[in-house]
Amino acid sequence: MTIDAPPAATARGAGPALQPTLAELSRPGRGGGKVPHPPSDALDGIPTELRRASPLGLPELNEPAVIRHFVNLSQLNYSVDAGFYPLGSCTMKFNPKVNEWAARLHGFTQLHPLSPDQLAQGTLELMFDLQSELAEIGGMTAVSLQPAAGAQGELTGILMIRAYHQARGDDDRRDVIVPDSSHGTNPATASMAGARTVTVRSAPDGGVDLEVLRRALGPTTAAVMLTNPSTLGLFERRIEALLEAVHQAGALAYMDGANMNAVLGRFRPGDAGFDVMHLNLHKTFSTPHGGGGPGAGPVACADRLAAYLPGPLVVRDEAGYRLERPGERPTAIGRVRAYQGNVGVLVRAYAYLRAHGAAGLREVSEDAVLAANYLRARIGEGYQLPFGGPCKHEFVASASALRRDTGVRTLDVAKRLIDHGFHPPTIYFPLIVDECLLIEPTETESVDTLDAFAEAMLAIAREAYEDPDRVKAAPSSAPVRRLDEASAARQPRLRWSSAR
Amino acid sequence: MLGALGIDSVDVLFEDIPAAMRARDLDLPDALTELELAARLSELASRNRVDLDSFLGAGVYHHYIPAAVDQIVSRGEFYTAYTPYQPEISQGTLQTIYEYQSLIAELTGLPVVSASHYDGAAATAEAALMAVRATGRERILASRAIHRQYLDVTRTYLGDATLRLDELPTGPDGVTDLAALETALLSDAGPVAGVILGQPNAFGVLESMTDAAGLAHRAGALFIAVIEPISLAVLSTPGEYGADICAGEGQPLGIAPQYGGPYLGILATTEALMRQIPGRLVGETRDLDGRRAFVMTLRAREQDIRREKAASNICTNQALCALAATTYLATIGPHGLRDVAALGAARARELERALEAVGAPRIHAGSYLNEFCVRVPHAQQVHQALLDRGILAGLPLARWYPDDAQLSDGLLVCATETTTLGQIERFAATLREVMA
Amino acid sequence: MDVPDDLHYTPDHEWLRRAGDEGTIGITAYAADELGDVVFVELPKTGGRLESGSVFGTIESVKTASDLYAPVTGEVTAVNDALSSTPELVNSDPYGEGWMIRVRLDDGSAVDALEDAAAYRTRIGG
């Protein structure tokens, strides 16, 4: 079977054409009327040598042109609001609209971050409650809402672990152990924190190899960073023995909580013995990804690390809610953000939590795991499944047989999915699986959508045998065809040439 | 779906969790319907007090945000998309990032701009680490007159025992002591990787950036400017005064204060340091049919490829905030941006006159743009008394500079284009009343 | 995959061509093919010292980045500046115009410790 046109049910419709840049749309004299003109002597207090000498070559456009420009650009994007986005490890679930409404309430948006506590009681209460609820979900003692993203949460956690060891005079612990299946942020975080990364090979079943880990652990190990469920979508079955080995070696256990959406109400990392973790509010708690951000990566920790959490935390006393004062908790590792964190994102996550409650959250994970196992079974009809089931919220498939038999690679399958109206899954990650596809359907998709996606994947596999060149030429229905990424990197053009 | 999998309960799919580790029921508040949730959130929002006349800035500013900005960033096509890893179906996001990079390059005079960092403080910390990598040196000098929180975050990021941050003092005029900078550059505490100054600085005062950059360069150090983007419509740019890196808070460009974020960390540098900059970059290229298109590029610096050798661990950034800034700059235009900067300066001048007239003179003599420090006896009590009368009288400096006698009675106040003459008059009159 | 008989090889896919007390160094056709389109090569400065087995540069393609390891100990006498503007020479002519650095060997016999073409062919499964 060959596909001549994407099936109507999943087609995104004809998008608009590529757009000129703002600079190309600029016409001298356009725009204006947004703010009053200043008096002519407004800048007399500024010495000439401190003033801008070069002309300000920003584009000049009127409002209709600006709106059309960005609306037309927006329609070149694929988005969760428009279709299925099974990007593994990214959790592209639906973003409830009431959360967006709430985050835009005037009382939330207009609050200055250095406002005295008495002016900020609404947001402070929200943050206090969110700290408590995230601690409950993680089985942890305390939470800092400051980190802006998972990676910043990781850095925060590793710096806390270092502070813990140093406070005990244990200064030689500078190694951070990560499995080879880990997110790239884990080793990058270790380096950023001045630690040395030790990578350990995974066992054939995809889990951490206990013996390899034991050999890697020692008196210089500061921490082990584990993702559980792992980046392969598997629950770490040897978790008890692993954590015991880590603690026996005097090291602490960091959990990359990127995949908590699989185990809400089923598994609490703190109960299991993890010392510190981050939660990705933009994954598990449905805050939108924004085309790359902003997210939020709160850090939750067990009792022994609570003293080192970055400040200020939100606390409650007789007068109400307040931020910790400068110097109030001198053991804190310091700030990781200028202010209190991505509060607008926290509002959305809080709304999500309150809309679900304990039973609702558990259902979120159940539905996400059920959807992934269902889709896994269907995709297995045409692709390799390198690891046994059941999976958690996502699963790994491989196009290795397709590549061997037809020359069609995972990249080609991904690009051909675009012609079927779907966003491709994550590809070539984790790095340890050949021709890897990491597929995460999330709980917010219907079985009809899962079936349509499975049919598309299987159709592409058949097409690879019948007409491989057609698959390799995909996508043919997107606004652009494949791009010359090599030229872009060899001679980087990172901005339009100045109007000067 | 259960039937298709041949199981009768979803519990089967969770049997891989060791029995001893299965969680008890979570203790969380009961679920709310959307109506109840909306009421709860409205109630919380209304408990914040945002109705005061505010003269508080200190790095985050109340500016007018044209209505177009929220219309654009509220489009699901933008905010419900992921990082543009599949360029064929992400040209919207990719082109707007390219436009953001171009606009910030124009504003700052530095050609290489990252797609965004978490906030101005994190961008400053990344700039410091960049200087360490680029020079192979391990010591940073930072003026004490960059925002206190930026110093704190930079210190946290430099946490490694081998890296060190030394603060440069300021003189009575509120600007960084350049003689002290010269001495510190030559001291035997080790060669300096980077020198960080703010423009305007944390006291609102304008620094001699050209001189500071010259001193840094003579010692083989990089010069890092912490900037406020709207001021660059009228102030000399980092490119003009020879900065190697500039970092700053992009919040003034169409992003609401939101009690601290999400904001926009601006980070820009020279061509020479292009491969040292952390964070995503978008470049122009062609597709197979020769059409112009945009793609993430120089990816080998990033964590998903380079792992422990990456320039930074940053992955998720603040892309939607960069879109807000792009829309803001496109809507306001070059003349509008200059008007915003100049009108803020004019209002600040009015504010200075009004406060001086009631006995609250400026502390520093140096020139300023739209923010400055005034001396008010018993500043903290006065600040509280004004708060009770509906006025947020800037930032009491004693909280951030407890050991500085010159600042112990200081308030840092600002004006922007949104500040009205009526608000200024009321502030001055109420201050007179409170002080009396 | 082309593995010229007259060169010496490392397990990390560098090659060395010896001429008197000098050696020219690059990466093999196999390595260039595995990397894909090379977009950037970072090399040391002329006059710098290399220690055998240490990292002397990095090479980036669109999808990956790798360190370059010195096959021998010595002093860098020349660097292929053409790679800064046309790194794709590493793909198109890995043993010719895609060379990277020239080194004056501290000890000419050090090349004897490197693999010959036959051993390298076995290593890459060719």
PDB file of C-alpha atoms in Angstrom, chain B residues 177-394:
ATOM      1  CA  ASP B 177      35.490  51.454  41.884  1.00  0.00           C
ATOM      2  CA  LEU B 178      37.668  51.047  38.791  1.00  0.00           C
ATOM      3  CA  ALA B 179      40.885  51.571  40.717  1.00  0.00           C
ATOM      4  CA  ALA B 180      39.885  48.599  42.837  1.00  0.00           C
ATOM      5  CA  LEU B 181      39.165  46.672  39.632  1.00  0.00           C
ATOM      6  CA  GLU B 182      42.655  47.465  38.348  1.00  0.00           C
ATOM      7  CA  THR B 183      44.202  46.267  41.604  1.00  0.00           C
ATOM      8  CA  ALA B 184      42.102  43.107  41.693  1.00  0.00           C
ATOM      9  CA  LEU B 185      43.064  42.253  38.117  1.00  0.00           C
ATOM     10  CA  LEU B 186      46.730  42.397  39.070  1.00  0.00           C
ATOM     11  CA  SER B 187      46.430  40.737  42.479  1.00  0.00           C
ATOM     12  CA  ASP B 188      48.101  37.403  43.148  1.00  0.00           C
ATOM     13  CA  ALA B 189      44.732  35.734  43.794  1.00  0.00           C
ATOM     14  CA  GLY B 190      44.979  34.301  40.278  1.00  0.00           C
ATOM     15  CA  PRO B 191      44.318  35.429  36.709  1.00  0.00           C
ATOM     16  CA  VAL B 192      40.801  36.675  36.050  1.00  0.00           C
ATOM     17  CA  ALA B 193      38.457  34.962  33.572  1.00  0.00           C
ATOM     18  CA  GLY B 194      35.745  37.599  33.493  1.00  0.00           C
ATOM     19  CA  VAL B 195      34.741  40.969  34.900  1.00  0.00           C
ATOM     20  CA  ILE B 196      31.012  41.615  35.441  1.00  0.00           C
ATOM     21  CA  LEU B 197      29.410  45.072  35.682  1.00  0.00           C
ATOM     22  CA  GLY B 198      25.782  46.129  35.352  1.00  0.00           C
ATOM     23  CA  GLN B 199      24.467  48.940  33.151  1.00  0.00           C
ATOM     24  CA  PRO B 200      22.471  50.598  34.642  1.00  0.00           C
ATOM     25  CA  ASN B 201      23.793  49.065  37.841  1.00  0.00           C
ATOM     26  CA  ALA B 202      21.737  47.780  40.761  1.00  0.00           C
ATOM     27  CA  PHE B 203      21.599  51.293  42.261  1.00  0.00           C
ATOM     28  CA  GLY B 204      20.297  52.679  38.966  1.00  0.00           C
ATOM     29  CA  VAL B 205      23.569  54.501  38.341  1.00  0.00           C
ATOM     30  CA  LEU B 206      25.326  54.455  34.971  1.00  0.00           C
ATOM     31  CA  GLU B 207      28.802  52.908  34.916  1.00  0.00           C
ATOM     32  CA  SER B 208      31.836  53.752  32.762  1.00  0.00           C
ATOM     33  CA  MET B 209      31.580  50.517  30.834  1.00  0.00           C
ATOM     34  CA  THR B 210      34.169  51.464  28.192  1.00  0.00           C
ATOM     35  CA  ASP B 211      36.827  52.030  30.840  1.00  0.00           C
ATOM     36  CA  ALA B 212      35.969  48.852  32.718  1.00  0.00           C
ATOM     37  CA  ALA B 213      36.035  46.805  29.499  1.00  0.00           C
ATOM     38  CA  GLY B 214      39.450  48.248  28.633  1.00  0.00           C
ATOM     39  CA  LEU B 215      40.877  47.296  32.021  1.00  0.00           C
ATOM     40  CA  ALA B 216      39.475  43.765  31.777  1.00  0.00           C
ATOM     41  CA  HIS B 217      40.865  43.254  28.286  1.00  0.00           C
ATOM     42  CA  ARG B 218      44.311  44.532  29.218  1.00  0.00           C
ATOM     43  CA  ALA B 219      44.451  41.775  31.813  1.00  0.00           C
ATOM     44  CA  GLY B 220      43.308  39.125  29.329  1.00  0.00           C
ATOM     45  CA  ALA B 221      39.895  38.810  30.978  1.00  0.00           C
ATOM     46  CA  LEU B 222      36.535  38.856  29.227  1.00  0.00           C
ATOM     47  CA  PHE B 223      34.151  41.708  29.949  1.00  0.00           C
ATOM     48  CA  ILE B 224      30.573  40.761  30.824  1.00  0.00           C
ATOM     49  CA  ALA B 225      27.801  43.378  30.860  1.00  0.00           C
ATOM     50  CA  VAL B 226      24.560  42.818  32.760  1.00  0.00           C
ATOM     51  CA  ILE B 227      22.029  44.869  30.801  1.00  0.00           C
ATOM     52  CA  GLU B 228      18.389  45.954  30.951  1.00  0.00           C
ATOM     53  CA  PRO B 229      17.053  45.619  27.394  1.00  0.00           C
ATOM     54  CA  ILE B 230      14.771  48.648  27.134  1.00  0.00           C
ATOM     55  CA  SER B 231      17.592  50.952  28.208  1.00  0.00           C
ATOM     56  CA  LEU B 232      19.564  49.826  25.149  1.00  0.00           C
ATOM     57  CA  ALA B 233      17.230  51.882  22.977  1.00  0.00           C
ATOM     58  CA  VAL B 234      19.038  54.939  24.332  1.00  0.00           C
ATOM     59  CA  LEU B 235      22.194  53.755  26.132  1.00  0.00           C
ATOM     60  CA  SER B 236      25.488  52.688  24.598  1.00  0.00           C
ATOM     61  CA  THR B 237      25.391  48.998  23.675  1.00  0.00           C
ATOM     62  CA  PRO B 238      27.613  46.151  24.875  1.00  0.00           C
ATOM     63  CA  GLY B 239      28.864  45.904  21.286  1.00  0.00           C
ATOM     64  CA  GLU B 240      29.847  49.580  21.322  1.00  0.00           C
ATOM     65  CA  TYR B 241      31.742  49.459  24.611  1.00  0.00           C
ATOM     66  CA  GLY B 242      33.500  46.213  23.789  1.00  0.00           C
ATOM     67  CA  ALA B 243      31.743  43.655  25.977  1.00  0.00           C
ATOM     68  CA  ASP B 244      32.492  40.040  25.104  1.00  0.00           C
ATOM     69  CA  ILE B 245      29.287  38.743  26.644  1.00  0.00           C
ATOM     70  CA  CYS B 246      26.097  40.389  27.773  1.00  0.00           C
ATOM     71  CA  ALA B 247      23.498  38.891  30.055  1.00  0.00           C
ATOM     72  CA  GLY B 248      20.268  40.411  31.224  1.00  0.00           C
ATOM     73  CA  GLU B 249      16.656  40.074  32.223  1.00  0.00           C
ATOM     74  CA  GLY B 250      14.266  40.200  29.277  1.00  0.00           C
ATOM     75  CA  GLN B 251      11.156  40.613  31.459  1.00  0.00           C
ATOM     76  CA  PRO B 252      10.695  44.296  30.536  1.00  0.00           C
ATOM     77  CA  LEU B 253      10.058  43.193  26.928  1.00  0.00           C
ATOM     78  CA  GLY B 254       6.389  42.324  27.214  1.00  0.00           C
ATOM     79  CA  ILE B 255       6.451  39.893  30.144  1.00  0.00           C
ATOM     80  CA  ALA B 256       4.381  40.474  33.296  1.00  0.00           C
ATOM     81  CA  PRO B 257       6.112  40.413  36.729  1.00  0.00           C
ATOM     82  CA  GLN B 258       4.241  37.246  37.904  1.00  0.00           C
ATOM     83  CA  TYR B 259       6.065  37.195  41.249  1.00  0.00           C
ATOM     84  CA  GLY B 260       9.319  36.053  39.679  1.00  0.00           C
ATOM     85  CA  GLY B 261       8.749  34.206  36.447  1.00  0.00           C
ATOM     86  CA  PRO B 262       8.660  32.826  33.907  1.00  0.00           C
ATOM     87  CA  TYR B 263      11.066  35.432  32.603  1.00  0.00           C
ATOM     88  CA  LEU B 264      13.649  35.578  29.877  1.00  0.00           C
ATOM     89  CA  GLY B 265      17.401  35.224  30.361  1.00  0.00           C
ATOM     90  CA  ILE B 266      19.141  37.158  27.605  1.00  0.00           C
ATOM     91  CA  LEU B 267      22.622  35.926  26.694  1.00  0.00           C
ATOM     92  CA  ALA B 268      24.622  37.305  23.747  1.00  0.00           C
ATOM     93  CA  THR B 269      28.225  37.201  22.662  1.00  0.00           C
ATOM     94  CA  THR B 270      30.734  37.869  19.902  1.00  0.00           C
ATOM     95  CA  GLU B 271      31.433  35.716  16.823  1.00  0.00           C
ATOM     96  CA  ALA B 272      34.705  34.694  18.456  1.00  0.00           C
ATOM     97  CA  LEU B 273      32.887  33.061  21.365  1.00  0.00           C
ATOM     98  CA  MET B 274      30.060  31.543  19.300  1.00  0.00           C
ATOM     99  CA  ARG B 275      30.978  27.952  20.164  1.00  0.00           C
ATOM    100  CA  GLN B 276      31.231  28.699  23.876  1.00  0.00           C
ATOM    101  CA  ILE B 277      27.681  30.006  24.281  1.00  0.00           C
ATOM    102  CA  PRO B 278      25.327  27.628  26.086  1.00  0.00           C
ATOM    103  CA  GLY B 279      21.715  27.111  25.073  1.00  0.00           C
ATOM    104  CA  ARG B 280      19.947  26.580  21.789  1.00  0.00           C
ATOM    105  CA  LEU B 281      20.738  28.499  18.624  1.00  0.00           C
ATOM    106  CA  VAL B 282      18.631  28.682  15.477  1.00  0.00           C
ATOM    107  CA  GLY B 283      20.195  29.253  12.075  1.00  0.00           C
ATOM    108  CA  GLU B 284      19.043  29.871   8.545  1.00  0.00           C
ATOM    109  CA  THR B 285      19.372  27.159   5.905  1.00  0.00           C
ATOM    110  CA  ARG B 286      17.578  25.696   2.853  1.00  0.00           C
ATOM    111  CA  ASP B 287      15.372  22.681   2.348  1.00  0.00           C
ATOM    112  CA  LEU B 288      15.823  20.099  -0.422  1.00  0.00           C
ATOM    113  CA  ASP B 289      13.865  22.315  -2.798  1.00  0.00           C
ATOM    114  CA  GLY B 290      15.980  25.362  -1.986  1.00  0.00           C
ATOM    115  CA  ARG B 291      13.379  27.122   0.162  1.00  0.00           C
ATOM    116  CA  ARG B 292      14.683  29.236   3.024  1.00  0.00           C
ATOM    117  CA  ALA B 293      13.989  27.607   6.357  1.00  0.00           C
ATOM    118  CA  PHE B 294      15.286  27.591   9.915  1.00  0.00           C
ATOM    119  CA  VAL B 295      16.793  24.874  12.060  1.00  0.00           C
ATOM    120  CA  MET B 296      18.459  24.398  15.445  1.00  0.00           C
ATOM    121  CA  THR B 297      22.172  24.457  14.828  1.00  0.00           C
ATOM    122  CA  LEU B 298      25.609  24.059  16.457  1.00  0.00           C
ATOM    123  CA  ARG B 299      23.839  21.295  18.373  1.00  0.00           C
ATOM    124  CA  ALA B 300      27.058  19.547  19.353  1.00  0.00           C
ATOM    125  CA  ARG B 301      27.462  22.029  22.248  1.00  0.00           C
ATOM    126  CA  GLU B 302      24.304  20.707  23.879  1.00  0.00           C
ATOM    127  CA  GLN B 303      23.683  18.160  26.613  1.00  0.00           C
ATOM    128  CA  ASP B 304      21.757  15.582  24.586  1.00  0.00           C
ATOM    129  CA  ILE B 305      24.742  15.145  22.243  1.00  0.00           C
ATOM    130  CA  ARG B 306      27.769  16.157  24.279  1.00  0.00           C
ATOM    131  CA  ARG B 307      26.578  14.785  27.650  1.00  0.00           C
ATOM    132  CA  GLU B 308      29.294  15.455  30.286  1.00  0.00           C
ATOM    133  CA  LYS B 309      31.240  17.654  27.850  1.00  0.00           C
ATOM    134  CA  ALA B 310      28.304  19.948  27.017  1.00  0.00           C
ATOM    135  CA  ALA B 311      28.630  23.717  27.414  1.00  0.00           C
ATOM    136  CA  SER B 312      25.759  23.608  29.935  1.00  0.00           C
ATOM    137  CA  ASN B 313      23.053  21.212  31.100  1.00  0.00           C
ATOM    138  CA  ILE B 314      20.263  23.506  29.845  1.00  0.00           C
ATOM    139  CA  CYS B 315      17.499  21.750  27.921  1.00  0.00           C
ATOM    140  CA  THR B 316      14.064  23.253  28.568  1.00  0.00           C
ATOM    141  CA  ASN B 317      14.469  27.034  28.255  1.00  0.00           C
ATOM    142  CA  GLN B 318      12.031  29.965  28.215  1.00  0.00           C
ATOM    143  CA  ALA B 319      11.048  29.899  24.536  1.00  0.00           C
ATOM    144  CA  LEU B 320       7.546  31.289  24.972  1.00  0.00           C
ATOM    145  CA  CYS B 321       8.970  34.269  26.855  1.00  0.00           C
ATOM    146  CA  ALA B 322      11.341  34.870  23.939  1.00  0.00           C
ATOM    147  CA  LEU B 323       8.263  34.857  21.688  1.00  0.00           C
ATOM    148  CA  ALA B 324       6.655  37.461  23.943  1.00  0.00           C
ATOM    149  CA  ALA B 325       9.763  39.625  23.633  1.00  0.00           C
ATOM    150  CA  THR B 326       9.823  39.188  19.856  1.00  0.00           C
ATOM    151  CA  THR B 327       6.162  40.173  19.572  1.00  0.00           C
ATOM    152  CA  TYR B 328       6.708  43.097  21.936  1.00  0.00           C
ATOM    153  CA  LEU B 329       9.629  44.469  19.924  1.00  0.00           C
ATOM    154  CA  ALA B 330       7.785  43.971  16.621  1.00  0.00           C
ATOM    155  CA  THR B 331       4.724  45.785  17.974  1.00  0.00           C
ATOM    156  CA  ILE B 332       6.414  48.632  19.778  1.00  0.00           C
ATOM    157  CA  GLY B 333       9.012  49.264  17.049  1.00  0.00           C
ATOM    158  CA  PRO B 334      12.241  51.276  17.302  1.00  0.00           C
ATOM    159  CA  HIS B 335      10.545  54.631  17.906  1.00  0.00           C
ATOM    160  CA  GLY B 336       8.176  53.158  20.460  1.00  0.00           C
ATOM    161  CA  LEU B 337      11.013  51.485  22.334  1.00  0.00           C
ATOM    162  CA  ARG B 338      12.964  54.742  22.444  1.00  0.00           C
ATOM    163  CA  ASP B 339       9.832  56.484  23.709  1.00  0.00           C
ATOM    164  CA  VAL B 340       9.381  53.873  26.448  1.00  0.00           C
ATOM    165  CA  ALA B 341      12.973  54.351  27.599  1.00  0.00           C
ATOM    166  CA  ALA B 342      12.929  58.133  27.375  1.00  0.00           C
ATOM    167  CA  LEU B 343       9.499  58.538  28.975  1.00  0.00           C
ATOM    168  CA  GLY B 344      10.637  56.409  31.890  1.00  0.00           C
ATOM    169  CA  ALA B 345      13.693  58.666  32.220  1.00  0.00           C
ATOM    170  CA  ALA B 346      11.503  61.771  32.132  1.00  0.00           C
ATOM    171  CA  ARG B 347       9.144  60.397  34.785  1.00  0.00           C
ATOM    172  CA  ALA B 348      12.107  59.406  36.943  1.00  0.00           C
ATOM    173  CA  ARG B 349      13.409  62.992  36.707  1.00  0.00           C
ATOM    174  CA  GLU B 350       9.989  64.205  37.914  1.00  0.00           C
ATOM    175  CA  LEU B 351      10.123  61.681  40.714  1.00  0.00           C
ATOM    176  CA  GLU B 352      13.595  62.814  41.771  1.00  0.00           C
ATOM    177  CA  ARG B 353      12.438  66.460  41.909  1.00  0.00           C
ATOM    178  CA  ALA B 354       9.289  65.625  43.828  1.00  0.00           C
ATOM    179  CA  LEU B 355      11.059  63.467  46.424  1.00  0.00           C
ATOM    180  CA  GLU B 356      13.897  65.916  46.876  1.00  0.00           C
ATOM    181  CA  ALA B 357      11.367  68.673  47.506  1.00  0.00           C
ATOM    182  CA  VAL B 358       9.928  66.750  50.452  1.00  0.00           C
ATOM    183  CA  GLY B 359      13.311  65.937  51.967  1.00  0.00           C
ATOM    184  CA  ALA B 360      14.290  62.667  50.302  1.00  0.00           C
ATOM    185  CA  PRO B 361      17.358  63.472  48.184  1.00  0.00           C
ATOM    186  CA  ARG B 362      19.300  61.090  45.970  1.00  0.00           C
ATOM    187  CA  ILE B 363      22.122  59.201  47.630  1.00  0.00           C
ATOM    188  CA  HIS B 364      24.460  58.953  44.628  1.00  0.00           C
ATOM    189  CA  ALA B 365      25.692  61.724  42.358  1.00  0.00           C
ATOM    190  CA  GLY B 366      26.190  59.686  39.178  1.00  0.00           C
ATOM    191  CA  SER B 367      23.791  59.933  36.252  1.00  0.00           C
ATOM    192  CA  TYR B 368      20.882  57.481  36.032  1.00  0.00           C
ATOM    193  CA  LEU B 369      18.191  56.477  33.590  1.00  0.00           C
ATOM    194  CA  ASN B 370      14.928  55.620  35.360  1.00  0.00           C
ATOM    195  CA  GLU B 371      15.886  54.262  38.769  1.00  0.00           C
ATOM    196  CA  PHE B 372      17.824  55.747  41.674  1.00  0.00           C
ATOM    197  CA  CYS B 373      18.381  55.586  45.442  1.00  0.00           C
ATOM    198  CA  VAL B 374      16.975  58.179  47.835  1.00  0.00           C
ATOM    199  CA  ARG B 375      17.795  58.748  51.490  1.00  0.00           C
ATOM    200  CA  VAL B 376      14.805  58.615  53.819  1.00  0.00           C
ATOM    201  CA  PRO B 377      15.363  58.600  57.576  1.00  0.00           C
ATOM    202  CA  HIS B 378      13.985  55.367  59.075  1.00  0.00           C
ATOM    203  CA  ALA B 379      13.498  53.995  55.567  1.00  0.00           C
ATOM    204  CA  GLN B 380      12.027  50.644  56.583  1.00  0.00           C
ATOM    205  CA  GLN B 381       9.368  52.146  58.864  1.00  0.00           C
ATOM    206  CA  VAL B 382       8.549  54.807  56.287  1.00  0.00           C
ATOM    207  CA  HIS B 383       8.271  52.129  53.612  1.00  0.00           C
ATOM    208  CA  GLN B 384       5.785  50.235  55.784  1.00  0.00           C
ATOM    209  CA  ALA B 385       3.794  53.366  56.578  1.00  0.00           C
ATOM    210  CA  LEU B 386       3.548  54.181  52.871  1.00  0.00           C
ATOM    211  CA  LEU B 387       2.454  50.610  52.181  1.00  0.00           C
ATOM    212  CA  ASP B 388      -0.421  51.103  54.598  1.00  0.00           C
ATOM    213  CA  ARG B 389      -1.381  54.156  52.536  1.00  0.00           C
ATOM    214  CA  GLY B 390      -1.404  52.328  49.204  1.00  0.00           C
ATOM    215  CA  ILE B 391       2.089  53.185  48.009  1.00  0.00           C
ATOM    216  CA  LEU B 392       4.838  50.678  47.293  1.00  0.00           C
ATOM    217  CA  ALA B 393       7.838  52.936  47.814  1.00  0.00           C
ATOM    218  CA  GLY B 394      10.458  50.886  46.011  1.00  0.00           C
TER     219      GLY B 394
END
